[in-house]
Short mmCIF file of C-alpha atoms in Angstrom, two decimals:
data_model
loop_
_atom_site.label_atom_id
_atom_site.label_comp_id
_atom_site.label_asym_id
_atom_site.label_seq_id
_atom_site.Cartn_x
_atom_site.Cartn_y
_atom_site.Cartn_z
CA MET X 133 5.67 19.36 38.11
CA SER X 134 8.12 20.18 36.12
CA TRP X 135 11.64 20.14 36.70
CA GLN X 136 12.28 23.13 34.26
CA PRO X 137 12.18 26.94 34.36
CA GLY X 138 8.39 28.63 33.97
CA ALA X 139 10.86 31.09 32.00
CA SER X 140 12.04 30.62 28.55
CA LEU X 141 15.96 31.14 27.52
CA SER X 142 14.68 34.45 25.98
CA MET X 143 12.62 35.24 28.97
CA LEU X 144 15.60 35.60 31.20
CA ARG X 145 17.50 37.79 28.65
CA ALA X 146 14.71 39.95 28.52
CA ARG X 147 14.46 39.61 32.31
CA ALA X 148 18.21 40.53 32.94
CA ARG X 149 17.90 43.52 29.70
CA LEU X 150 15.24 45.02 32.25
CA ARG X 151 17.32 45.12 35.20
CA GLN X 152 19.65 46.73 33.66
CA GLN X 153 17.37 49.60 31.21
CA VAL X 154 16.23 50.34 35.67
CA ARG X 155 19.93 50.26 36.48
CA ASP X 156 21.12 52.37 33.55
CA PHE X 157 17.53 54.42 34.22
CA PHE X 158 18.53 55.90 37.80
CA ALA X 159 22.46 55.89 37.10
CA GLU X 160 21.86 58.60 34.42
CA ARG X 161 19.23 60.45 37.38
CA GLY X 162 21.87 59.96 39.93
CA VAL X 163 20.18 57.51 42.01
CA LEU X 164 21.76 55.41 44.36
CA GLU X 165 21.36 51.53 44.12
CA VAL X 166 20.99 50.39 47.73
CA ASP X 167 20.07 46.66 49.04
CA THR X 168 18.46 46.33 52.48
CA PRO X 169 17.37 43.13 54.29
CA VAL X 170 14.99 40.88 53.05
CA LEU X 171 15.06 39.28 56.45
CA GLY X 172 13.57 41.56 59.54
CA ARG X 173 13.20 41.39 62.79
CA TYR X 174 9.59 43.84 62.16
CA GLY X 175 7.32 44.10 59.13
CA VAL X 176 4.97 46.30 57.52
CA SER X 177 1.70 46.71 59.29
CA GLU X 178 -0.86 46.73 56.67
CA PRO X 179 -3.68 44.70 57.26
CA ALA X 180 -4.53 43.29 53.45
CA ILE X 181 -0.89 42.39 53.44
CA ASP X 182 0.26 39.29 55.12
CA SER X 183 3.83 39.02 56.22
CA ILE X 184 5.64 34.68 56.00
CA ALA X 185 7.42 34.94 58.98
CA ALA X 186 11.13 33.32 59.37
CA SER X 187 12.91 32.32 62.53
CA ALA X 188 15.90 31.12 63.51
CA PRO X 189 18.01 31.32 66.84
CA GLY X 190 17.96 34.62 68.28
CA LEU X 191 15.46 36.42 65.43
CA ASP X 192 11.90 35.91 65.27
CA GLY X 193 11.27 37.74 61.91
CA VAL X 194 9.75 38.56 58.59
CA LEU X 195 10.43 38.08 55.11
CA GLN X 196 9.98 41.56 53.78
CA THR X 197 6.89 42.56 51.96
CA SER X 198 8.02 45.92 50.94
CA PRO X 199 12.18 47.64 51.69
CA GLU X 200 9.84 50.42 52.82
CA TYR X 201 10.96 50.82 56.11
CA PHE X 202 14.75 49.99 56.49
CA MET X 203 14.84 52.53 53.28
CA LYS X 204 13.40 54.88 54.94
CA ARG X 205 15.71 54.78 57.56
CA LEU X 206 18.32 55.13 54.99
CA LEU X 207 16.65 58.42 54.10
CA ALA X 208 16.59 59.61 57.41
CA ALA X 209 20.15 59.25 57.87
CA GLY X 210 21.08 61.17 54.59
CA SER X 211 20.89 58.52 52.07
CA GLY X 212 19.36 61.27 49.09
CA SER X 213 17.70 59.56 46.61
CA ILE X 214 17.85 55.78 46.27
CA TYR X 215 16.36 52.45 44.98
CA GLN X 216 15.80 49.16 45.29
CA MET X 217 15.59 45.97 43.01
CA GLY X 218 14.41 42.85 45.28
CA SER X 219 12.60 40.18 46.11
CA VAL X 220 10.12 40.66 48.28
CA PHE X 221 7.39 38.07 49.90
CA ARG X 222 3.89 38.14 50.90
CA ALA X 223 1.86 34.91 51.91
CA GLY X 224 -1.33 33.78 50.32
CA GLU X 225 -0.98 35.61 47.17
CA SER X 226 -0.75 33.41 43.91
CA GLY X 227 -2.24 34.24 40.63
CA HIS X 228 -1.64 35.13 37.10
CA ARG X 229 -0.10 38.26 38.57
CA HIS X 230 0.34 37.43 42.38
CA ASN X 231 3.33 35.05 43.28
CA PRO X 232 4.33 35.16 46.81
CA GLU X 233 7.82 36.29 45.93
CA PHE X 234 8.28 38.37 43.34
CA THR X 235 10.35 41.68 42.08
CA MET X 236 9.80 45.04 43.77
CA LEU X 237 12.06 47.84 42.27
CA GLU X 238 10.86 50.39 45.19
CA TRP X 239 12.84 54.09 44.85
CA TYR X 240 12.29 57.60 46.82
CA ARG X 241 13.14 60.77 45.85
CA PRO X 242 13.83 63.73 48.39
CA GLY X 243 12.33 66.51 47.67
CA PHE X 244 9.75 65.47 45.33
CA SER X 245 6.05 66.33 44.70
CA ILE X 246 3.97 63.60 44.08
CA GLU X 247 3.29 64.70 40.34
CA ALA X 248 7.03 64.93 39.76
CA LEU X 249 7.30 61.48 41.04
CA MET X 250 4.47 60.30 38.70
CA GLU X 251 6.54 62.23 35.69
CA GLU X 252 9.28 60.22 37.00
CA VAL X 253 7.36 57.00 37.00
CA ALA X 254 5.90 57.78 33.44
CA ALA X 255 9.79 58.17 32.23
CA LEU X 256 10.96 54.84 33.18
CA VAL X 257 7.62 52.70 32.36
CA ARG X 258 8.49 54.76 28.72
CA VAL X 259 11.85 53.57 28.46
CA VAL X 260 10.59 50.00 28.69
CA LEU X 261 7.20 50.24 27.14
CA GLU X 262 6.03 51.97 23.75
CA ILE X 263 3.18 53.54 25.33
CA GLY X 264 2.16 57.39 25.57
CA SER X 265 1.92 59.57 28.38
CA PRO X 266 -0.80 58.34 30.89
CA VAL X 267 -3.45 60.01 31.65
CA ILE X 268 -4.65 60.65 35.13
CA HIS X 269 -8.10 59.96 36.76
CA ASP X 270 -9.15 61.28 40.48
CA TYR X 271 -10.01 57.85 42.52
CA ARG X 272 -13.14 59.64 43.35
CA ASP X 273 -14.39 60.40 39.62
CA LEU X 274 -13.97 56.66 38.61
CA LEU X 275 -16.23 55.32 41.56
CA ARG X 276 -19.14 57.44 41.05
CA SER X 277 -18.37 57.08 36.73
CA HIS X 278 -18.50 53.47 36.69
CA ALA X 279 -19.41 52.10 40.04
CA GLY X 280 -21.88 54.58 40.78
CA VAL X 281 -20.66 55.55 44.23
CA ASP X 282 -19.10 58.50 46.21
CA PRO X 283 -16.63 56.87 48.47
CA TRP X 284 -16.76 60.21 50.17
CA MET X 285 -20.19 60.78 50.08
CA ASP X 286 -22.07 57.65 50.65
CA ASP X 287 -22.29 55.60 53.53
CA ASP X 288 -21.19 52.27 54.40
CA ALA X 289 -24.14 50.49 53.73
CA ILE X 290 -24.85 52.10 50.32
CA LEU X 291 -20.91 50.95 49.44
CA ARG X 292 -21.57 46.97 50.74
CA SER X 293 -25.33 46.78 49.01
CA ARG X 294 -23.47 48.13 45.52
CA ALA X 295 -20.39 45.73 46.32
CA SER X 296 -22.45 42.87 47.18
CA GLU X 297 -24.82 43.91 43.83
CA VAL X 298 -21.38 42.94 41.51
CA SER X 299 -19.64 40.17 43.72
CA GLY X 300 -22.48 38.32 44.98
CA ILE X 301 -21.13 38.42 48.59
CA PRO X 302 -23.70 38.94 50.92
CA ALA X 303 -23.71 42.95 51.82
CA ASP X 304 -23.76 41.70 55.71
CA ALA X 305 -20.23 39.88 55.01
CA LEU X 306 -18.29 42.81 53.99
CA ASP X 307 -16.60 45.73 55.45
CA ARG X 308 -16.20 49.20 53.89
CA GLY X 309 -12.79 49.06 53.09
CA GLU X 310 -13.55 45.64 51.15
CA ALA X 311 -16.70 47.34 49.22
CA LEU X 312 -14.57 50.15 48.02
CA ASP X 313 -12.08 46.86 46.36
CA LEU X 314 -14.68 44.98 45.07
CA LEU X 315 -16.03 48.32 43.52
CA LEU X 316 -12.65 49.08 42.22
CA SER X 317 -12.07 45.60 40.93
CA HIS X 318 -15.31 44.82 39.22
CA GLN X 319 -16.41 48.13 37.72
CA VAL X 320 -13.60 50.14 37.57
CA GLU X 321 -10.56 48.23 36.25
CA PRO X 322 -12.71 46.33 33.11
CA ILE X 323 -12.46 49.99 32.21
CA LEU X 324 -8.60 50.57 32.99
CA ALA X 325 -8.04 47.82 31.22
CA GLY X 326 -9.37 49.29 27.47
CA GLU X 327 -6.50 52.13 28.25
CA GLU X 328 -2.97 51.93 27.05
CA ALA X 329 -1.73 53.16 30.59
CA VAL X 330 -3.76 55.36 33.49
CA PHE X 331 -2.57 57.03 36.92
CA VAL X 332 -5.28 57.09 39.26
CA ARG X 333 -4.71 59.38 42.41
CA GLY X 334 -6.74 60.38 45.39
CA TYR X 335 -7.35 57.96 47.58
CA PRO X 336 -9.82 57.75 50.16
CA PRO X 337 -7.78 58.34 53.49
CA ASP X 338 -8.74 55.21 55.16
CA GLN X 339 -6.40 53.54 52.02
CA ALA X 340 -3.85 55.96 52.37
CA ALA X 341 -1.17 53.53 53.98
CA LEU X 342 1.87 55.71 54.61
CA ALA X 343 0.56 58.74 52.22
CA GLN X 344 0.27 62.26 53.89
CA VAL X 345 -3.40 62.97 53.84
CA VAL X 346 -4.39 66.60 52.51
CA ARG X 347 -7.25 68.45 51.94
CA GLU X 348 -8.49 68.70 48.03
CA GLY X 349 -11.32 71.18 48.00
CA ASP X 350 -14.62 69.97 50.59
CA ILE X 351 -12.80 66.65 50.65
CA GLU X 352 -9.71 64.71 52.55
CA VAL X 353 -7.37 62.93 50.14
CA ALA X 354 -4.59 60.81 50.58
CA GLN X 355 -1.22 61.71 48.14
CA ARG X 356 -1.24 58.05 46.87
CA PHE X 357 -1.26 57.04 42.97
CA GLU X 358 -1.07 53.86 41.06
CA LEU X 359 -0.21 53.13 37.62
CA TYR X 360 -2.21 51.15 35.47
CA VAL X 361 -0.98 49.76 32.17
CA ARG X 362 -3.25 47.41 30.42
CA GLY X 363 -5.15 46.99 33.26
CA VAL X 364 -2.41 45.61 34.54
CA GLU X 365 -1.81 47.33 38.00
CA LEU X 366 2.10 48.55 38.03
CA CYS X 367 3.21 50.56 41.23
CA ASN X 368 1.78 52.40 44.35
CA GLY X 369 3.21 55.41 45.21
CA TYR X 370 3.01 58.01 47.58
CA ARG X 371 3.82 61.47 49.15
CA GLU X 372 5.28 59.89 52.21
CA LEU X 373 4.00 60.53 56.24
CA THR X 374 6.92 61.75 58.07
CA ASP X 375 5.61 62.57 60.67
CA ALA X 376 6.19 60.28 63.83
CA GLY X 377 3.14 60.87 65.86
CA GLU X 378 0.97 59.68 62.79
CA GLN X 379 3.29 56.65 61.64
CA ARG X 380 2.69 55.64 65.73
CA ALA X 381 -1.29 56.24 65.13
CA ARG X 382 -1.58 54.31 61.79
CA PHE X 383 0.31 51.28 63.21
CA GLU X 384 -1.95 51.49 66.26
CA ARG X 385 -5.17 51.86 63.55
CA ASP X 386 -4.01 48.78 61.26
CA ASN X 387 -3.52 46.26 64.03
CA GLN X 388 -7.10 47.65 65.21
CA ILE X 389 -8.37 46.25 61.82
CA ARG X 390 -5.81 43.35 62.37
CA ARG X 391 -7.78 42.40 65.59
CA ARG X 392 -10.75 42.71 64.04
CA GLN X 393 -9.91 40.24 61.20
CA GLY X 394 -8.26 37.59 63.36
CA LYS X 395 -5.18 38.60 62.48
CA PRO X 396 -2.15 38.40 64.16
CA GLU X 397 -0.62 42.05 65.22
CA MET X 398 2.60 43.86 63.46
CA ALA X 399 4.68 45.46 66.16
CA PRO X 400 5.66 48.72 65.85
CA ASP X 401 8.95 48.95 64.38
CA PRO X 402 11.02 51.34 66.57
CA GLY X 403 14.05 51.35 64.11
CA LEU X 404 11.05 53.22 61.46
CA LEU X 405 9.56 55.25 64.26
CA ALA X 406 13.22 56.55 66.01
CA ALA X 407 14.20 57.18 62.10
CA LEU X 408 11.22 59.67 62.01
CA GLU X 409 11.60 61.19 64.98
CA ALA X 410 15.39 62.13 63.67
CA GLY X 411 14.06 63.51 60.50
CA LEU X 412 12.59 62.03 57.33
CA PRO X 413 13.13 64.20 55.20
CA PRO X 414 10.27 65.59 52.85
CA CYS X 415 10.06 62.76 50.41
CA SER X 416 8.15 61.28 47.34
CA GLY X 417 8.60 56.81 47.09
CA VAL X 418 6.95 54.51 45.19
CA ALA X 419 7.03 50.40 44.54
CA LEU X 420 6.75 48.99 41.00
CA GLY X 421 6.06 45.41 40.18
CA LEU X 422 8.76 44.57 37.80
CA ASP X 423 7.72 41.53 37.13
CA ARG X 424 5.07 42.82 36.19
CA LEU X 425 6.21 45.13 33.72
CA LEU X 426 8.07 42.67 32.38
CA MET X 427 4.94 40.21 31.43
CA LEU X 428 3.75 43.88 29.71
CA GLN X 429 7.40 44.67 28.05
CA THR X 430 7.15 40.64 26.59
CA GLY X 431 3.33 40.05 26.38
CA ALA X 432 3.29 37.36 28.68
CA ALA X 433 -0.05 36.49 30.33
CA SER X 434 1.00 35.28 33.40
CA LEU X 435 3.68 35.65 35.86
CA ASP X 436 4.72 31.90 35.67
CA GLU X 437 6.36 32.72 32.07
CA VAL X 438 8.19 35.74 33.21
CA LEU X 439 9.45 34.35 36.38
CA PRO X 440 12.86 31.69 36.73
CA PHE X 441 10.11 29.21 38.75
CA SER X 442 7.43 30.54 40.10
CA VAL X 443 5.47 28.74 43.21
CA ASP X 444 4.08 26.07 41.00
CA ARG X 445 8.02 25.03 40.50
CA LEU X 446 9.60 24.99 44.02
CA MET D 54 -18.46 16.20 53.54
CA ALA D 55 -15.47 18.09 52.79
CA THR D 56 -14.65 21.78 52.64
CA TYR D 57 -12.55 23.86 50.40
CA SER D 58 -10.96 26.90 50.77
CA THR D 59 -10.41 29.91 48.04
CA ASN D 60 -6.38 28.51 48.08
CA GLU D 61 -7.71 25.04 47.55
CA PHE D 62 -10.03 26.40 44.34
CA ARG D 63 -8.84 24.53 41.05
CA GLY D 64 -10.18 24.33 37.49
CA GLY D 65 -12.13 20.88 38.25
CA LEU D 66 -13.34 21.11 41.66
CA LYS D 67 -16.78 19.98 42.66
CA VAL D 68 -18.20 22.19 45.68
CA MET D 69 -21.65 23.30 46.24
CA LEU D 70 -23.33 26.49 45.51
CA ASP D 71 -26.31 27.69 46.40
CA GLY D 72 -27.44 24.17 46.76
CA ASP D 73 -26.13 22.81 43.30
CA PRO D 74 -23.53 21.24 42.33
CA CYS D 75 -21.01 22.84 40.43
CA VAL D 76 -17.43 22.25 38.83
CA ILE D 77 -14.69 25.28 38.75
CA LEU D 78 -14.03 26.39 35.67
CA GLU D 79 -11.18 29.43 36.36
CA ASN D 80 -10.19 30.81 39.75
CA GLU D 81 -8.06 34.05 39.54
CA PHE D 82 -6.61 35.77 42.20
CA VAL D 83 -7.30 39.63 42.37
CA LYS D 84 -6.33 42.25 45.21
CA PRO D 85 -6.19 45.50 44.30
CA GLY D 86 -3.74 47.96 45.71
CA LYS D 87 -3.17 47.38 49.38
CA GLY D 88 -6.36 45.94 49.22
CA GLN D 89 -8.36 42.72 50.43
CA ALA D 90 -7.82 39.58 48.42
CA PHE D 91 -10.71 37.99 46.46
CA SER D 92 -10.99 34.77 44.28
CA ARG D 93 -13.13 35.59 40.81
CA VAL D 94 -14.30 32.12 40.15
CA LYS D 95 -16.35 30.82 36.94
CA LEU D 96 -18.10 28.01 38.13
CA ARG D 97 -20.64 25.56 35.53
CA ASN D 98 -23.62 24.48 37.69
CA LEU D 99 -23.66 20.96 37.25
CA MET D 100 -27.81 20.88 36.98
CA THR D 101 -28.46 23.12 34.62
CA ASN D 102 -25.01 23.53 32.67
CA ARG D 103 -25.42 27.42 33.52
CA VAL D 104 -21.64 29.00 33.54
CA TRP D 105 -21.85 31.16 36.90
CA GLU D 106 -19.43 33.76 37.81
CA ARG D 107 -19.04 34.28 41.38
CA THR D 108 -16.54 36.29 43.75
CA PHE D 109 -15.43 35.27 47.28
CA LYS D 110 -13.17 37.05 50.13
CA SER D 111 -9.74 35.37 50.21
CA GLY D 112 -9.74 32.24 53.15
CA ASP D 113 -13.99 31.61 52.11
CA SER D 114 -14.64 28.08 51.91
CA LEU D 115 -17.18 25.88 49.61
CA GLU D 116 -18.77 22.44 50.47
CA ALA D 117 -17.56 19.89 48.45
CA ALA D 118 -20.07 18.44 46.22
CA ASP D 119 -20.15 14.26 46.32
CA VAL D 120 -19.80 14.20 42.90
CA MET D 121 -17.99 11.56 40.98
CA GLU D 122 -16.96 11.18 37.32
CA LEU D 123 -16.71 7.36 36.25
CA ASP D 124 -16.76 4.80 33.27
CA MET D 125 -19.95 2.99 32.68
CA GLU D 126 -21.40 0.63 30.24
CA TYR D 127 -24.29 1.21 28.52
CA VAL D 128 -26.54 -1.95 29.20
CA TYR D 129 -30.14 -0.53 27.76
CA SER D 130 -33.53 1.67 28.08
CA ASP D 131 -36.00 0.73 29.58
CA GLY D 132 -37.94 3.79 27.86
CA GLU D 133 -38.12 5.55 30.54
CA PHE D 134 -34.69 5.04 31.84
CA TRP D 135 -31.15 4.59 30.52
CA HIS D 136 -29.08 1.66 32.17
CA PHE D 137 -25.37 1.84 33.11
CA MET D 138 -22.92 -0.60 34.51
CA LYS D 139 -19.70 -0.34 36.21
CA THR D 140 -17.25 -1.56 34.78
CA ASP D 141 -15.14 -2.69 37.83
CA GLY D 142 -16.95 -5.85 37.76
CA SER D 143 -19.37 -5.19 40.43
CA TYR D 144 -21.90 -5.50 38.02
CA GLU D 145 -23.40 -2.42 39.63
CA GLN D 146 -26.00 -0.34 38.01
CA PHE D 147 -27.62 2.81 37.39
CA ALA D 148 -30.78 4.13 35.86
CA ALA D 149 -30.30 7.68 34.40
CA ASP D 150 -33.14 9.97 33.50
CA GLU D 151 -33.78 11.25 30.59
CA ARG D 152 -32.16 14.83 31.67
CA ALA D 153 -29.18 13.23 32.47
CA VAL D 154 -28.52 11.30 29.35
CA GLY D 155 -29.52 14.37 27.27
CA ASP D 156 -27.62 15.28 23.78
CA ALA D 157 -25.71 12.15 24.86
CA VAL D 158 -28.82 9.77 23.87
CA LYS D 159 -28.13 10.28 20.28
CA TRP D 160 -24.55 8.01 20.67
CA LEU D 161 -25.32 5.33 22.83
CA LYS D 162 -24.82 1.72 21.82
CA GLU D 163 -25.40 -0.95 23.60
CA GLN D 164 -21.94 -2.38 25.62
CA ASP D 165 -19.84 0.60 24.77
CA VAL D 166 -18.17 2.98 27.66
CA TYR D 167 -19.55 5.97 28.79
CA ASN D 168 -18.28 8.69 31.16
CA VAL D 169 -20.88 9.22 34.00
CA THR D 170 -20.95 12.22 36.11
CA LEU D 171 -22.59 10.50 39.79
CA TYR D 172 -23.79 13.47 41.99
CA ASN D 173 -25.19 11.68 46.08
CA GLY D 174 -24.76 8.61 43.85
CA SER D 175 -27.33 9.26 40.64
CA PRO D 176 -26.48 9.58 37.30
CA LEU D 177 -26.34 13.91 37.21
CA ASN D 178 -24.59 13.72 33.00
CA VAL D 179 -23.92 11.24 30.57
CA THR D 180 -20.81 12.22 27.84
CA PRO D 181 -20.08 10.35 25.14
CA PRO D 182 -16.34 9.74 24.28
CA ALA D 183 -15.12 12.53 22.00
CA PHE D 184 -14.67 9.45 18.55
CA VAL D 185 -17.30 6.45 18.33
CA GLU D 186 -18.01 4.13 15.75
CA LEU D 187 -21.06 3.60 14.30
CA GLU D 188 -23.21 1.54 11.44
CA VAL D 189 -25.30 3.86 8.78
CA VAL D 190 -28.00 2.50 8.95
CA ASP D 191 -29.77 4.68 5.95
CA THR D 192 -28.50 7.23 3.74
CA ASP D 193 -29.01 7.47 -0.12
CA PRO D 194 -27.45 5.47 -2.20
CA GLY D 195 -23.54 6.93 -3.06
CA LEU D 196 -21.33 6.82 -6.56
CA LYS D 197 -18.50 4.30 -6.52
CA GLY D 198 -15.21 5.13 -6.04
CA ASP D 199 -16.15 8.72 -6.24
CA THR D 200 -13.76 9.53 -3.55
CA ALA D 201 -12.51 12.65 -4.46
CA GLN D 202 -15.40 14.87 -5.23
CA GLY D 203 -16.77 17.05 -2.37
CA GLY D 204 -19.82 17.30 -1.30
CA SER D 205 -22.05 15.13 1.63
CA LYS D 206 -25.19 13.64 2.21
CA PRO D 207 -26.97 12.84 5.52
CA ALA D 208 -26.61 9.34 7.16
CA THR D 209 -28.81 8.12 9.92
CA LEU D 210 -26.54 5.94 11.94
CA SER D 211 -27.81 2.97 14.08
CA THR D 212 -28.41 5.30 17.25
CA GLY D 213 -30.23 7.37 15.58
CA ALA D 214 -28.14 9.87 15.03
CA VAL D 215 -27.71 11.76 11.86
CA VAL D 216 -24.30 13.36 10.53
CA GLN D 217 -22.84 14.64 7.06
CA VAL D 218 -20.61 12.12 5.49
CA PRO D 219 -18.89 11.82 2.07
CA LEU D 220 -21.18 11.14 -1.00
CA PHE D 221 -19.06 7.13 -1.01
CA ILE D 222 -20.58 6.01 2.32
CA GLU D 223 -23.00 3.47 2.05
CA ILE D 224 -25.55 2.04 4.57
CA GLY D 225 -24.08 -0.57 6.24
CA GLU D 226 -20.28 0.82 6.37
CA VAL D 227 -19.17 1.50 10.33
CA ILE D 228 -17.70 5.47 9.94
CA ARG D 229 -15.93 7.17 12.83
CA VAL D 230 -18.14 10.50 14.15
CA ASP D 231 -16.21 13.23 16.31
CA THR D 232 -19.43 13.31 19.07
CA ARG D 233 -18.34 17.34 20.09
CA LYS D 234 -18.73 18.27 16.64
CA ASN D 235 -21.56 16.10 15.64
CA GLU D 236 -19.38 15.40 12.95
CA TYR D 237 -17.57 12.21 9.91
CA VAL D 238 -14.31 11.47 10.58
CA ALA D 239 -13.38 9.03 8.23
CA ARG D 240 -14.43 5.05 7.98
CA ALA D 241 -13.55 2.78 10.73
CA LYS D 242 -10.93 0.41 10.16
CA SER D 243 -12.67 -3.17 10.14
#
């Protein structure tokens, strides 16, 4: 292992400049910078996200995989628009575009529709990258056009056999969610890689995470979007769920999936639930991978080139 | 036999897939959105040399392949097999068949050392060094001293390989050849 950093000196400067660009962007818009704890007693329940446990006497905690629960508590306390730029941690994520610790830029806008937040995301990204306005595609259209499936109409057997064809993984080893993820990564993302910037919106309800689910025509969709720039998945945004009861139900559903997958359950965060009961203002929020944005800005091929010390250099 | 989990997949790792030994060329961690993690892996099947692309669920594992690469000295051929000997002083010999020797056959010179891949103890593949030095046994007479001119001619080497050489190379000279490109590099220093 080399003692030297992965990021060159000019990359460190680009990193600092990007953080400054972000701060200037939000300062102009009157969004308050906050810094919530990295070490929390509770963690995000999403089944596909694995936290790193961190314990100290009197505190059995986890490193936060995203600051969302703490930031929502600030919103419920009346903070108004807030953003945060800092490290988050995810166990087992390592690759050209993944590192167990990475820089998340997350922000929340009370009163913003999801469309208004998408516009703001595009504005920020266009401050940093020389790209045109992102085009907007429905998740459903992309899957129908490029993967030949309709996630709202086709049954699990069809999705699983189609995913098995493209991946080589036996169909009986896949569940519905995995099948859709494979079809997205193998059939749709290569198409997105050929485009400058694409918003994908309108996800299936079982991929809602903490987004509101609404009726659109004859189907229910999660009010969630992602932005892909040159095929790199950059951010994930929601019209935020504000209903404490529904939040409790999603905790329970996540833990059911965790039990089925043999993963540790995550205790529902009572602080978040109490904040939602007290009242989270209607808002939209988004989390953006800042290191990936720096990769795109500098043309770097991997996170190792933009992080001072990636996991391989620890 | 040991197994390797996706988080241990690295370029160069030898694993069993569909009953054949394979070497991992690349492993890309993919994880869409809020979705499941997968490893997209490129592997070369060591039996067929074909490159496969496969996806594995994160945490899945593959059995390790009993594949070893060893330097061995080429001893002789009996017409059916090519015999190699370990260089560790054990004098242990291995017989490689035509399929294992493959294209390397045209570079085989007795007492030279080659990289032999063993699978379950039998030679699977023979790789010559990147550069070998061999004697020219046949070529058209050259023009003496004509080193500046371009142009080339075929020359047959002692092992049977034919490479293009500059016009000034003559029968009996020893030349250095790049086996990967089948190309003349220089006269060997004697």
